PDB file of C-alpha atoms in Angstrom:
ATOM      1  CA  MET A 627      89.261  92.491 107.561  1.00 98.00           C
ATOM      2  CA  LYS A 628      88.671  88.895 106.621  1.00 98.00           C
ATOM      3  CA  LEU A 629      91.494  86.537 105.664  1.00 98.00           C
ATOM      4  CA  THR A 630      90.811  83.333 103.733  1.00 98.00           C
ATOM      5  CA  VAL A 631      93.513  80.739 103.131  1.00 98.00           C
ATOM      6  CA  VAL A 632      93.262  79.787  99.461  1.00 98.00           C
ATOM      7  CA  GLY A 633      96.459  77.713  99.507  1.00 98.00           C
ATOM      8  CA  CYS A 634      99.208  77.232 102.073  1.00 98.00           C
ATOM      9  CA  SER A 635     101.557  74.508 100.827  1.00 98.00           C
ATOM     10  CA  GLY A 636     105.205  75.446 100.359  1.00 98.00           C
ATOM     11  CA  SER A 637     107.413  74.644  97.351  1.00 97.00           C
ATOM     12  CA  PHE A 638     104.775  72.564  95.524  1.00 98.00           C
ATOM     13  CA  PRO A 639     101.118  71.643  96.109  1.00 98.00           C
ATOM     14  CA  SER A 640     100.295  68.930  98.607  1.00 98.00           C
ATOM     15  CA  ALA A 641      97.517  66.395  98.215  1.00 97.00           C
ATOM     16  CA  ASP A 642      95.354  68.727 100.297  1.00 97.00           C
ATOM     17  CA  SER A 643      96.426  72.253  99.421  1.00 98.00           C
ATOM     18  CA  ALA A 644      97.426  74.568  96.625  1.00 98.00           C
ATOM     19  CA  CYS A 645     100.551  76.656  97.083  1.00 98.00           C
ATOM     20  CA  SER A 646     100.619  80.065  98.733  1.00 98.00           C
ATOM     21  CA  SER A 647      97.584  82.264  98.149  1.00 98.00           C
ATOM     22  CA  TYR A 648      95.551  84.301 100.639  1.00 99.00           C
ATOM     23  CA  LEU A 649      92.439  86.395 100.097  1.00 99.00           C
ATOM     24  CA  VAL A 650      92.033  89.579 102.139  1.00 99.00           C
ATOM     25  CA  GLU A 651      88.655  91.332 102.124  1.00 98.00           C
ATOM     26  CA  ALA A 652      87.602  94.668 103.618  1.00 98.00           C
ATOM     27  CA  ASP A 653      84.716  97.003 102.756  1.00 98.00           C
ATOM     28  CA  GLY A 654      83.901  94.882  99.703  1.00 98.00           C
ATOM     29  CA  PHE A 655      87.487  95.161  98.384  1.00 98.00           C
ATOM     30  CA  ARG A 656      89.386  91.945  97.590  1.00 98.00           C
ATOM     31  CA  LEU A 657      93.181  91.777  97.633  1.00 99.00           C
ATOM     32  CA  LEU A 658      94.886  88.483  96.804  1.00 99.00           C
ATOM     33  CA  LEU A 659      98.302  87.804  98.319  1.00 99.00           C
ATOM     34  CA  ASP A 660     100.237  85.496  95.953  1.00 99.00           C
ATOM     35  CA  MET A 661      98.896  83.017  93.412  1.00 98.00           C
ATOM     36  CA  GLY A 662     101.001  79.854  93.549  1.00 98.00           C
ATOM     37  CA  ASN A 663     100.523  76.464  91.923  1.00 98.00           C
ATOM     38  CA  GLY A 664      96.887  75.345  92.073  1.00 98.00           C
ATOM     39  CA  ALA A 665      95.609  78.565  93.616  1.00 98.00           C
ATOM     40  CA  LEU A 666      93.496  79.739  90.687  1.00 98.00           C
ATOM     41  CA  GLY A 667      91.184  76.748  90.844  1.00 98.00           C
ATOM     42  CA  GLU A 668      90.808  76.943  94.610  1.00 98.00           C
ATOM     43  CA  LEU A 669      90.249  80.708  94.468  1.00 98.00           C
ATOM     44  CA  GLN A 670      87.019  80.151  92.573  1.00 98.00           C
ATOM     45  CA  ARG A 671      85.535  78.538  95.691  1.00 97.00           C
ATOM     46  CA  HIS A 672      85.789  81.922  97.404  1.00 98.00           C
ATOM     47  CA  CYS A 673      85.125  84.544  94.733  1.00 97.00           C
ATOM     48  CA  GLY A 674      84.453  84.902  91.028  1.00 96.00           C
ATOM     49  CA  LEU A 675      87.301  85.036  88.527  1.00 96.00           C
ATOM     50  CA  TYR A 676      86.682  88.723  87.895  1.00 97.00           C
ATOM     51  CA  ASP A 677      85.863  89.782  91.457  1.00 98.00           C
ATOM     52  CA  LEU A 678      89.416  90.479  92.595  1.00 98.00           C
ATOM     53  CA  ASP A 679      90.368  94.143  92.941  1.00 98.00           C
ATOM     54  CA  ALA A 680      94.161  93.828  93.283  1.00 99.00           C
ATOM     55  CA  ILE A 681      96.948  91.244  93.552  1.00 99.00           C
ATOM     56  CA  PHE A 682     100.185  91.352  95.544  1.00 99.00           C
ATOM     57  CA  LEU A 683     103.026  88.987  94.601  1.00 99.00           C
ATOM     58  CA  SER A 684     105.574  88.653  97.381  1.00 98.00           C
ATOM     59  CA  HIS A 685     108.213  87.303  94.997  1.00 98.00           C
ATOM     60  CA  LEU A 686     108.590  85.499  91.693  1.00 98.00           C
ATOM     61  CA  HIS A 687     109.222  81.893  92.674  1.00 98.00           C
ATOM     62  CA  ALA A 688     106.702  79.612  90.987  1.00 98.00           C
ATOM     63  CA  ASP A 689     104.988  78.511  94.203  1.00 98.00           C
ATOM     64  CA  HIS A 690     103.927  82.122  94.736  1.00 98.00           C
ATOM     65  CA  CYS A 691     103.086  83.379  91.243  1.00 98.00           C
ATOM     66  CA  ILE A 692     102.801  80.683  88.556  1.00 98.00           C
ATOM     67  CA  ASP A 693      98.988  80.567  88.465  1.00 98.00           C
ATOM     68  CA  MET A 694      99.083  84.151  87.219  1.00 98.00           C
ATOM     69  CA  LEU A 695      99.609  82.536  83.800  1.00 98.00           C
ATOM     70  CA  GLY A 696      96.242  80.803  83.970  1.00 98.00           C
ATOM     71  CA  TYR A 697      94.697  83.996  85.286  1.00 98.00           C
ATOM     72  CA  PHE A 698      96.118  85.840  82.278  1.00 98.00           C
ATOM     73  CA  VAL A 699      94.237  83.399  80.029  1.00 98.00           C
ATOM     74  CA  ALA A 700      91.014  83.940  81.990  1.00 97.00           C
ATOM     75  CA  ARG A 701      91.253  87.717  81.682  1.00 98.00           C
ATOM     76  CA  TYR A 702      92.755  88.070  78.197  1.00 97.00           C
ATOM     77  CA  TYR A 703      90.673  85.488  76.329  1.00 96.00           C
ATOM     78  CA  ARG A 704      87.372  85.985  78.161  1.00 95.00           C
ATOM     79  CA  HIS A 705      84.579  85.426  75.662  1.00 86.00           C
ATOM     80  CA  ASP A 706      81.636  86.540  77.781  1.00 89.00           C
ATOM     81  CA  GLY A 707      81.923  90.315  78.031  1.00 88.00           C
ATOM     82  CA  GLY A 708      85.227  90.668  76.241  1.00 91.00           C
ATOM     83  CA  ARG A 709      88.703  91.162  77.630  1.00 94.00           C
ATOM     84  CA  ALA A 710      88.776  92.010  81.324  1.00 97.00           C
ATOM     85  CA  ALA A 711      89.960  95.464  82.328  1.00 96.00           C
ATOM     86  CA  PRO A 712      93.482  95.665  83.801  1.00 98.00           C
ATOM     87  CA  ILE A 713      93.707  94.759  87.467  1.00 98.00           C
ATOM     88  CA  PRO A 714      96.472  96.255  89.655  1.00 98.00           C
ATOM     89  CA  VAL A 715      99.300  93.766  90.262  1.00 98.00           C
ATOM     90  CA  TYR A 716     101.966  94.723  92.804  1.00 98.00           C
ATOM     91  CA  GLY A 717     105.189  92.737  92.505  1.00 98.00           C
ATOM     92  CA  PRO A 718     108.988  92.940  92.490  1.00 98.00           C
ATOM     93  CA  GLU A 719     110.832  94.614  89.643  1.00 98.00           C
ATOM     94  CA  GLY A 720     110.579  92.542  86.468  1.00 98.00           C
ATOM     95  CA  THR A 721     107.249  90.889  87.301  1.00 98.00           C
ATOM     96  CA  GLU A 722     105.741  91.561  83.868  1.00 98.00           C
ATOM     97  CA  GLN A 723     108.806  90.232  82.070  1.00 98.00           C
ATOM     98  CA  ARG A 724     108.988  87.115  84.254  1.00 98.00           C
ATOM     99  CA  LEU A 725     105.341  86.221  83.670  1.00 98.00           C
ATOM    100  CA  THR A 726     105.635  86.900  79.938  1.00 98.00           C
ATOM    101  CA  THR A 727     108.710  84.679  79.719  1.00 97.00           C
ATOM    102  CA  ALA A 728     107.037  81.910  81.705  1.00 97.00           C
ATOM    103  CA  TYR A 729     103.975  81.975  79.449  1.00 97.00           C
ATOM    104  CA  ALA A 730     106.268  81.964  76.385  1.00 96.00           C
ATOM    105  CA  ASP A 731     103.524  82.512  73.801  1.00 94.00           C
ATOM    106  CA  THR A 732     101.644  85.718  74.562  1.00 96.00           C
ATOM    107  CA  PRO A 733     100.230  87.443  71.473  1.00 96.00           C
ATOM    108  CA  SER A 734     102.695  90.294  71.975  1.00 96.00           C
ATOM    109  CA  ALA A 735     105.388  91.382  74.403  1.00 94.00           C
ATOM    110  CA  SER A 736     102.892  93.743  76.040  1.00 96.00           C
ATOM    111  CA  SER A 737      99.886  91.416  76.254  1.00 97.00           C
ATOM    112  CA  MET A 738     100.253  90.860  80.002  1.00 98.00           C
ATOM    113  CA  SER A 739      99.933  94.587  80.632  1.00 98.00           C
ATOM    114  CA  GLU A 740      96.636  94.666  78.743  1.00 98.00           C
ATOM    115  CA  VAL A 741      94.946  92.808  81.608  1.00 98.00           C
ATOM    116  CA  PHE A 742      97.401  93.433  84.467  1.00 98.00           C
ATOM    117  CA  ASP A 743      98.328  96.932  85.618  1.00 98.00           C
ATOM    118  CA  PHE A 744     101.817  96.277  86.982  1.00 98.00           C
ATOM    119  CA  HIS A 745     103.245  98.266  89.901  1.00 98.00           C
ATOM    120  CA  THR A 746     106.799  97.720  91.144  1.00 98.00           C
ATOM    121  CA  VAL A 747     107.037  97.020  94.864  1.00 98.00           C
ATOM    122  CA  LYS A 748     109.787  98.626  96.914  1.00 98.00           C
ATOM    123  CA  PRO A 749     110.017  99.107 100.685  1.00 98.00           C
ATOM    124  CA  GLY A 750     107.412 101.693 101.603  1.00 98.00           C
ATOM    125  CA  THR A 751     103.818 102.544 102.474  1.00 98.00           C
ATOM    126  CA  PHE A 752     100.956 103.051 100.042  1.00 98.00           C
ATOM    127  CA  GLU A 753      97.210 102.651  99.678  1.00 98.00           C
ATOM    128  CA  VAL A 754      95.485  99.750  97.927  1.00 98.00           C
ATOM    129  CA  GLY A 755      91.772 100.439  97.840  1.00 98.00           C
ATOM    130  CA  PRO A 756      90.663 100.980 101.470  1.00 98.00           C
ATOM    131  CA  LEU A 757      93.804  99.253 102.776  1.00 98.00           C
ATOM    132  CA  THR A 758      97.043 100.822 103.937  1.00 98.00           C
ATOM    133  CA  VAL A 759      99.951  98.532 103.136  1.00 98.00           C
ATOM    134  CA  HIS A 760     103.572  98.555 104.256  1.00 98.00           C
ATOM    135  CA  THR A 761     106.133  96.471 102.376  1.00 98.00           C
ATOM    136  CA  GLU A 762     109.669  95.517 103.384  1.00 98.00           C
ATOM    137  CA  ARG A 763     112.430  93.543 101.671  1.00 98.00           C
ATOM    138  CA  MET A 764     113.054  90.097 103.164  1.00 98.00           C
ATOM    139  CA  ARG A 765     116.025  87.707 103.164  1.00 98.00           C
ATOM    140  CA  HIS A 766     115.526  85.269 100.298  1.00 98.00           C
ATOM    141  CA  PRO A 767     117.574  84.284  97.219  1.00 98.00           C
ATOM    142  CA  VAL A 768     115.393  86.482  95.003  1.00 98.00           C
ATOM    143  CA  GLU A 769     113.862  89.904  95.621  1.00 98.00           C
ATOM    144  CA  ALA A 770     111.084  89.158  98.106  1.00 98.00           C
ATOM    145  CA  TYR A 771     108.738  91.245 100.236  1.00 98.00           C
ATOM    146  CA  ALA A 772     106.652  90.904 103.348  1.00 99.00           C
ATOM    147  CA  ILE A 773     103.497  92.976 103.628  1.00 98.00           C
ATOM    148  CA  ARG A 774     101.592  94.521 106.520  1.00 99.00           C
ATOM    149  CA  ILE A 775      97.971  95.420 105.807  1.00 99.00           C
ATOM    150  CA  GLU A 776      96.066  97.846 108.010  1.00 98.00           C
ATOM    151  CA  HIS A 777      92.381  98.699 108.043  1.00 98.00           C
ATOM    152  CA  GLY A 778      90.018 100.009 110.696  1.00 97.00           C
ATOM    153  CA  GLY A 779      92.663  99.921 113.413  1.00 98.00           C
ATOM    154  CA  ARG A 780      93.520  96.260 112.733  1.00 98.00           C
ATOM    155  CA  SER A 781      96.539  94.714 111.046  1.00 98.00           C
ATOM    156  CA  LEU A 782      97.621  91.565 109.227  1.00 99.00           C
ATOM    157  CA  THR A 783     101.275  90.814 108.463  1.00 99.00           C
ATOM    158  CA  TYR A 784     102.309  88.233 105.867  1.00 99.00           C
ATOM    159  CA  SER A 785     105.961  87.222 105.775  1.00 98.00           C
ATOM    160  CA  GLY A 786     106.148  85.878 102.246  1.00 98.00           C
ATOM    161  CA  ASP A 787     109.371  83.810 102.115  1.00 98.00           C
ATOM    162  CA  THR A 788     112.333  84.789 104.267  1.00 98.00           C
ATOM    163  CA  GLY A 789     115.108  83.722 106.551  1.00 98.00           C
ATOM    164  CA  VAL A 790     115.510  85.228 110.022  1.00 98.00           C
ATOM    165  CA  CYS A 791     115.111  88.972 109.572  1.00 95.00           C
ATOM    166  CA  GLU A 792     114.881  91.837 112.066  1.00 98.00           C
ATOM    167  CA  THR A 793     112.949  93.824 109.468  1.00 98.00           C
ATOM    168  CA  LEU A 794     110.184  91.214 109.592  1.00 98.00           C
ATOM    169  CA  ASP A 795     110.014  91.512 113.392  1.00 98.00           C
ATOM    170  CA  GLU A 796     109.555  95.267 113.080  1.00 98.00           C
ATOM    171  CA  LEU A 797     106.975  94.975 110.319  1.00 98.00           C
ATOM    172  CA  ALA A 798     104.934  92.575 112.449  1.00 98.00           C
ATOM    173  CA  ARG A 799     105.192  94.751 115.588  1.00 98.00           C
ATOM    174  CA  ASP A 800     101.913  94.385 117.597  1.00 98.00           C
ATOM    175  CA  THR A 801     100.130  92.972 114.547  1.00 98.00           C
ATOM    176  CA  ASP A 802      96.769  91.310 115.173  1.00 99.00           C
ATOM    177  CA  LEU A 803      97.513  88.305 112.966  1.00 99.00           C
ATOM    178  CA  PHE A 804     100.974  87.222 111.838  1.00 99.00           C
ATOM    179  CA  LEU A 805     100.811  84.856 108.847  1.00 99.00           C
ATOM    180  CA  CYS A 806     104.347  83.536 108.862  1.00 99.00           C
ATOM    181  CA  GLU A 807     106.157  80.971 106.785  1.00 98.00           C
ATOM    182  CA  ALA A 808     107.655  77.930 108.540  1.00 98.00           C
ATOM    183  CA  ALA A 809     109.060  75.792 105.749  1.00 98.00           C
ATOM    184  CA  PHE A 810     112.008  74.242 107.584  1.00 98.00           C
ATOM    185  CA  THR A 811     112.299  71.948 110.596  1.00 98.00           C
ATOM    186  CA  HIS A 812     114.322  73.074 113.615  1.00 97.00           C
ATOM    187  CA  GLY A 813     117.470  70.951 113.893  1.00 95.00           C
ATOM    188  CA  LYS A 814     117.141  69.574 110.369  1.00 96.00           C
ATOM    189  CA  GLU A 815     117.671  72.357 107.828  1.00 94.00           C
ATOM    190  CA  ASP A 816     119.995  75.226 108.597  1.00 87.00           C
ATOM    191  CA  ILE A 817     120.287  77.371 105.476  1.00 93.00           C
ATOM    192  CA  PRO A 818     120.556  81.119 106.145  1.00 93.00           C
ATOM    193  CA  ASP A 819     118.492  83.680 104.252  1.00 97.00           C
ATOM    194  CA  LEU A 820     116.112  81.144 102.740  1.00 97.00           C
ATOM    195  CA  HIS A 821     113.274  80.022 105.048  1.00 98.00           C
ATOM    196  CA  LEU A 822     112.179  79.972 108.680  1.00 98.00           C
ATOM    197  CA  ASN A 823     111.456  76.922 110.782  1.00 98.00           C
ATOM    198  CA  GLY A 824     108.635  76.698 113.317  1.00 98.00           C
ATOM    199  CA  ARG A 825     110.827  77.775 116.212  1.00 98.00           C
ATOM    200  CA  GLN A 826     112.149  80.794 114.309  1.00 98.00           C
ATOM    201  CA  ALA A 827     108.619  81.801 113.293  1.00 98.00           C
ATOM    202  CA  GLY A 828     107.569  81.617 116.934  1.00 98.00           C
ATOM    203  CA  GLN A 829     110.577  83.651 118.023  1.00 98.00           C
ATOM    204  CA  SER A 830     109.791  86.300 115.425  1.00 98.00           C
ATOM    205  CA  ALA A 831     106.192  86.490 116.641  1.00 98.00           C
ATOM    206  CA  ALA A 832     107.388  86.809 120.238  1.00 98.00           C
ATOM    207  CA  ARG A 833     109.883  89.563 119.424  1.00 98.00           C
ATOM    208  CA  ALA A 834     107.211  91.404 117.450  1.00 98.00           C
ATOM    209  CA  GLY A 835     104.579  91.090 120.154  1.00 98.00           C
ATOM    210  CA  ALA A 836     102.174  89.684 117.574  1.00 98.00           C
ATOM    211  CA  ARG A 837      98.751  88.873 119.010  1.00 98.00           C
ATOM    212  CA  ARG A 838      98.249  85.685 116.968  1.00 98.00           C
ATOM    213  CA  LEU A 839     100.514  83.471 114.858  1.00 99.00           C
ATOM    214  CA  VAL A 840      99.426  81.329 111.919  1.00 99.00           C
ATOM    215  CA  LEU A 841     102.115  79.114 110.397  1.00 99.00           C
ATOM    216  CA  THR A 842     102.037  78.661 106.638  1.00 98.00           C
ATOM    217  CA  HIS A 843     104.110  77.648 103.586  1.00 98.00           C
ATOM    218  CA  ILE A 844     104.887  74.229 105.068  1.00 98.00           C
ATOM    219  CA  PRO A 845     106.012  71.847 102.286  1.00 98.00           C
ATOM    220  CA  PRO A 846     104.616  68.302 102.020  1.00 98.00           C
ATOM    221  CA  TRP A 847     107.946  66.876 103.292  1.00 96.00           C
ATOM    222  CA  THR A 848     107.855  68.916 106.524  1.00 97.00           C
ATOM    223  CA  ASP A 849     105.835  67.681 109.525  1.00 98.00           C
ATOM    224  CA  PRO A 850     103.527  70.582 110.430  1.00 98.00           C
ATOM    225  CA  GLU A 851     102.874  69.260 113.929  1.00 98.00           C
ATOM    226  CA  VAL A 852     106.577  69.460 114.747  1.00 98.00           C
ATOM    227  CA  ASN A 853     106.682  73.068 113.570  1.00 98.00           C
ATOM    228  CA  LEU A 854     103.549  73.879 115.536  1.00 98.00           C
ATOM    229  CA  ALA A 855     105.067  72.436 118.722  1.00 98.00           C
ATOM    230  CA  ASP A 856     108.346  74.264 118.110  1.00 98.00           C
ATOM    231  CA  ALA A 857     106.536  77.585 117.673  1.00 98.00           C
ATOM    232  CA  ARG A 858     104.484  77.068 120.833  1.00 98.00           C
ATOM    233  CA  ALA A 859     107.653  76.376 122.801  1.00 98.00           C
ATOM    234  CA  VAL A 860     108.921  79.933 122.250  1.00 98.00           C
ATOM    235  CA  TYR A 861     105.747  82.002 121.709  1.00 98.00           C
ATOM    236  CA  SER A 862     103.064  82.302 124.386  1.00 98.00           C
ATOM    237  CA  GLY A 863     100.270  83.620 122.180  1.00 98.00           C
ATOM    238  CA  PRO A 864      97.780  81.556 120.186  1.00 98.00           C
ATOM    239  CA  VAL A 865      99.393  79.563 117.369  1.00 98.00           C
ATOM    240  CA  SER A 866      97.726  77.513 114.640  1.00 98.00           C
ATOM    241  CA  LEU A 867      98.494  75.958 111.288  1.00 98.00           C
ATOM    242  CA  ALA A 868      97.081  77.492 108.135  1.00 98.00           C
ATOM    243  CA  THR A 869      94.690  75.113 106.414  1.00 98.00           C
ATOM    244  CA  PRO A 870      92.914  75.463 103.061  1.00 98.00           C
ATOM    245  CA  ARG A 871      89.613  77.365 103.294  1.00 98.00           C
ATOM    246  CA  ALA A 872      90.255  78.528 106.863  1.00 98.00           C
ATOM    247  CA  THR A 873      88.982  82.048 107.540  1.00 98.00           C
ATOM    248  CA  TYR A 874      90.018  84.617 110.119  1.00 98.00           C
ATOM    249  CA  GLU A 875      88.211  87.776 111.154  1.00 98.00           C
ATOM    250  CA  ILE A 876      90.758  90.460 111.968  1.00 98.00           C
TER     251      ILE A 876
END
């Protein structure tokens, strides 16, 4: 598998990065994890608008899904070749309704489903193209999911947004690459069931026995170097910060 960081800023785009969005490729299949603010423009550096095969939305906060509205325009109103065929979109219950409400002016109440084939995510295991995916509910104010993707004996685990959660540790057990949010700063924010800080992300990776940790979803007001140091203090494996356009072979 190949992972490309399309965007990694948390809460809102930074001067350097779009919000959460990650491209996973295997055997010519392209799965996009989240499509937050600014991600659609950046995505076009890595693949064509109509080259995605499926989309997974971890939850329905704007910094993880709002660019789906622009993508709806690209697929629904495409002039060259006509309307794009529906692409599978995996998201929490109510994803279609939330996107339709956010757009506010779709031609009909069912227009989104004409270009997006919506599937409701629940905890479980299923196939997406050549990928086996496992999803688990996380601790966040809205329904939110982490995802583990397996292919060819390798695995990638993406936390989405979550507070400290034993379920995340289990999902990331022995994973080859753990893409984990670290939005908060240790000793500064202490809000349960919302986000992790760098130390908590490192502790989760250590408990899981993850082989590599990549910290992501760090907002512009959080110092990433502090979170990186905090993660390294509690996790002995390789740790790095997600950066736009970074790629990882898994």
